[in-house]
C-alpha positions as a printed Julia matrix, in Angstrom:
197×3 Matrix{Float64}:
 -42.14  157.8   153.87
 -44.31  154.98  152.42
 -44.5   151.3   152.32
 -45.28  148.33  149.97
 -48.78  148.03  150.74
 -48.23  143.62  150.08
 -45.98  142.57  153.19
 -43.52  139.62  153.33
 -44.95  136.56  153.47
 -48.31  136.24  154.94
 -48.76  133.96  158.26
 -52.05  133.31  160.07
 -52.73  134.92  163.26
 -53.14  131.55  164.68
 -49.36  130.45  163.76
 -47.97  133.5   164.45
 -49.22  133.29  168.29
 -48.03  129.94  168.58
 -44.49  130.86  167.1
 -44.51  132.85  170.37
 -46.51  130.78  172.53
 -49.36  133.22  173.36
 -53.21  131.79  173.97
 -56.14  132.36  172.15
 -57.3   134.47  175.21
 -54.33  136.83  174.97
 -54.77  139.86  173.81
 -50.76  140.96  172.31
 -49.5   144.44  172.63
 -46.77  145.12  170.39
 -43.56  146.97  169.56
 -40.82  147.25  167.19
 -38.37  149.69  168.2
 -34.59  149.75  168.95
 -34.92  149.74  172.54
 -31.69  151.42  174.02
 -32.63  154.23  171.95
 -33.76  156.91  175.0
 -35.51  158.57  172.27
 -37.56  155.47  171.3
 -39.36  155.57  174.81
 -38.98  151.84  175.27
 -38.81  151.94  178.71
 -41.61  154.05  179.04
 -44.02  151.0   177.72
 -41.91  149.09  180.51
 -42.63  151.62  183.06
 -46.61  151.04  182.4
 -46.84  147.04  182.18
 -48.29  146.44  185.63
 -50.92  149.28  185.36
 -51.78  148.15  181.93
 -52.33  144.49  183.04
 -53.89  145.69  186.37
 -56.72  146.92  184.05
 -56.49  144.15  181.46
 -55.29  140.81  182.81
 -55.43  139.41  179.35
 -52.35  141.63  178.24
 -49.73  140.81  176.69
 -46.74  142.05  175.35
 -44.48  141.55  172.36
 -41.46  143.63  172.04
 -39.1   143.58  168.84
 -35.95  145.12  167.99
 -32.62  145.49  169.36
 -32.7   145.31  173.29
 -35.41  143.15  173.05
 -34.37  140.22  173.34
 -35.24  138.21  176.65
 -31.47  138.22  177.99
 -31.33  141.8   177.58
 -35.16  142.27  179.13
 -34.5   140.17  182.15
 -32.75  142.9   184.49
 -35.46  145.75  183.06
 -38.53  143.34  183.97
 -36.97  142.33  187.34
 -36.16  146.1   188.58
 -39.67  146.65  187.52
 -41.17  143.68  189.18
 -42.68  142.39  186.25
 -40.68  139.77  185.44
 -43.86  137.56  186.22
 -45.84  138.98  183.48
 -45.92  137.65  179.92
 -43.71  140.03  178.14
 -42.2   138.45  174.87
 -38.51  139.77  173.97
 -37.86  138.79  170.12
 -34.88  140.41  169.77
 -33.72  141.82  166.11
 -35.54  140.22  163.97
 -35.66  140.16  159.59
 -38.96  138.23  159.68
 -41.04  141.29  161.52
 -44.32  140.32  159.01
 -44.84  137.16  162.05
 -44.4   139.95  164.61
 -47.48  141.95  163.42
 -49.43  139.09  162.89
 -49.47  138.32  166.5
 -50.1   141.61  167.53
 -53.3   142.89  168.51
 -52.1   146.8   169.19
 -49.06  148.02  168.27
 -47.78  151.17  170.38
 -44.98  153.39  170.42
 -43.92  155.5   173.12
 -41.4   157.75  171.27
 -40.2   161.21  172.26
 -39.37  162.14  168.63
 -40.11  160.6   165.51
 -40.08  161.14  161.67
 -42.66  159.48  160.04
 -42.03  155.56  161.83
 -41.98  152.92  159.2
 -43.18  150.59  162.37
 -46.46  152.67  162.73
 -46.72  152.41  158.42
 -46.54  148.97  159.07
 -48.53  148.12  161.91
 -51.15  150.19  160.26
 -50.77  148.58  156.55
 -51.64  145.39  159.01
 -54.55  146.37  160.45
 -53.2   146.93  163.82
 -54.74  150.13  166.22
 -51.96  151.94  167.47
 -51.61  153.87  170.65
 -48.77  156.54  170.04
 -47.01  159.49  170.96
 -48.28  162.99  169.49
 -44.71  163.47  168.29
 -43.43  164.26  165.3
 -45.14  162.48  162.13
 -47.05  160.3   164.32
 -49.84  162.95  164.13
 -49.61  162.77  160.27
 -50.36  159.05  160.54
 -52.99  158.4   163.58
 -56.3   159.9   163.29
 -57.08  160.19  166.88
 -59.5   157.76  167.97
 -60.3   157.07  164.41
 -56.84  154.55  163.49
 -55.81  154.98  167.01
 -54.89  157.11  169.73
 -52.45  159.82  170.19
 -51.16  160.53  173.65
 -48.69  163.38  174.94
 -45.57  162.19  176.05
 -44.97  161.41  178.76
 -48.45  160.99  179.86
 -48.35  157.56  181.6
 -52.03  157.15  182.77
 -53.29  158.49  179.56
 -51.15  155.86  177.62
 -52.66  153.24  179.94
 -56.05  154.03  179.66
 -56.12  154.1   175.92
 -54.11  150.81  176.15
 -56.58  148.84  178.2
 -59.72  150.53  176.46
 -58.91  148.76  173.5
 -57.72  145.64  174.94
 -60.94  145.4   176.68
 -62.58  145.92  173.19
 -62.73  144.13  170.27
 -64.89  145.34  167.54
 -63.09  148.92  168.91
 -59.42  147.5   167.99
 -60.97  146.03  164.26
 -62.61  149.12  163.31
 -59.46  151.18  164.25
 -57.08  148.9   162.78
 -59.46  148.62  159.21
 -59.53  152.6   159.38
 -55.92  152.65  159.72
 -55.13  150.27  157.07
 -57.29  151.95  154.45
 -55.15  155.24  155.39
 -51.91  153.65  154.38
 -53.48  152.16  151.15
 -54.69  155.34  150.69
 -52.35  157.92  151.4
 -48.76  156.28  152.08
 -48.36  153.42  149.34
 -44.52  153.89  148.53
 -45.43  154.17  144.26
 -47.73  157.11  145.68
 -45.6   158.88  147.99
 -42.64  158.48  145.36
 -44.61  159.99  142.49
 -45.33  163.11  145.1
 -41.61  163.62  145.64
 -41.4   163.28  141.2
């Protein structure tokens, strides 16, 4: 897979974050993923909210995709006793480019995978990722380089790398500029097309 390394249309950070009323403070963990898909691991990253904010108070979370809308999230969040916690369900959503641009880290928690468009495009954004070592992920994430690969399943490890790079700033730029040179230099869709020619 590849991806148009020029987005849709750009948005500041700033906007973006008020679009879905998060402060300056926050720091916005993010994922696009069809959540009733078991395979997507969605409820995994629900399963590790209250130890990730436990570490990092300034966590937040941004969820987008089908399932993830707040009507939908309300019964997971309550079972989970997180309902409390700022966790932002967007729903399906066309305009994803305003998604990434609030988003700090972008994670998936996948038990299988291809290579994900959303990690192509959280990276072509400069986002770090925290992700599964499944599938193509490993083709994508250069561990602790553009992010962090995690075994599945592996709840504390997933939280730990979580809240180390909420907890760090110039960590989460340098991984997400590593990451987005990758993409503009291995997975721009006129490249990767001319490899299949």
């Amino acid at each position: 897979n590849g991806v148009e390394l020029a987005g849709g249309p750009e948005i500041s950070r700033e906007k973006a974050r008020q679009h879905f009323g998060f402060a300056d403070g926050d720091v916005v963990i993010g994922m696009v993923a069809n959540l009733p898909r078991p395979v997507k691991g969605g409820r995994q990253l629900l399963d590790c909210i209250s130890a990730i904010v436990n570490g990092a108070p300034n966590a937040r979370f941004l969820l987008v995709g089908l399932g993830t809308d707040q009507e939908s999230l309300r019964p997971e969040l309550e079972a989970r006793g997180i309902a409390d916690h700022v966790v932002v369900g967007a729903g399906y959503r066309r305009d994803v480019e305003i998604c990434y641009a609030a988003m700090d880290i972008s994670v998936l928690t996948s038990s299988t995978e291809g290579l994900s468009i959303t990690l192509l495009e959280s990276m072509r954004c400069g986002l770090p990722t925290v992700v599964t070592r499944v599938g193509g992920n490993p083709e994508l994430v250069v561990d602790s380089k553009t992010g962090f690969l995690v075994a599945y399943g592996d709840a504390p490890a997933f939280v730990e790398r979580v809240v180390a790079l909420v907890q760090d700033a110039p960590l989460r730029q340098a991984m997400g500029e590593a990451g987005r040179r990758r993409v503009v230099e291995n997975f721009a869709i006129e490249d990767v097309a001319q490899r299949y020619l």
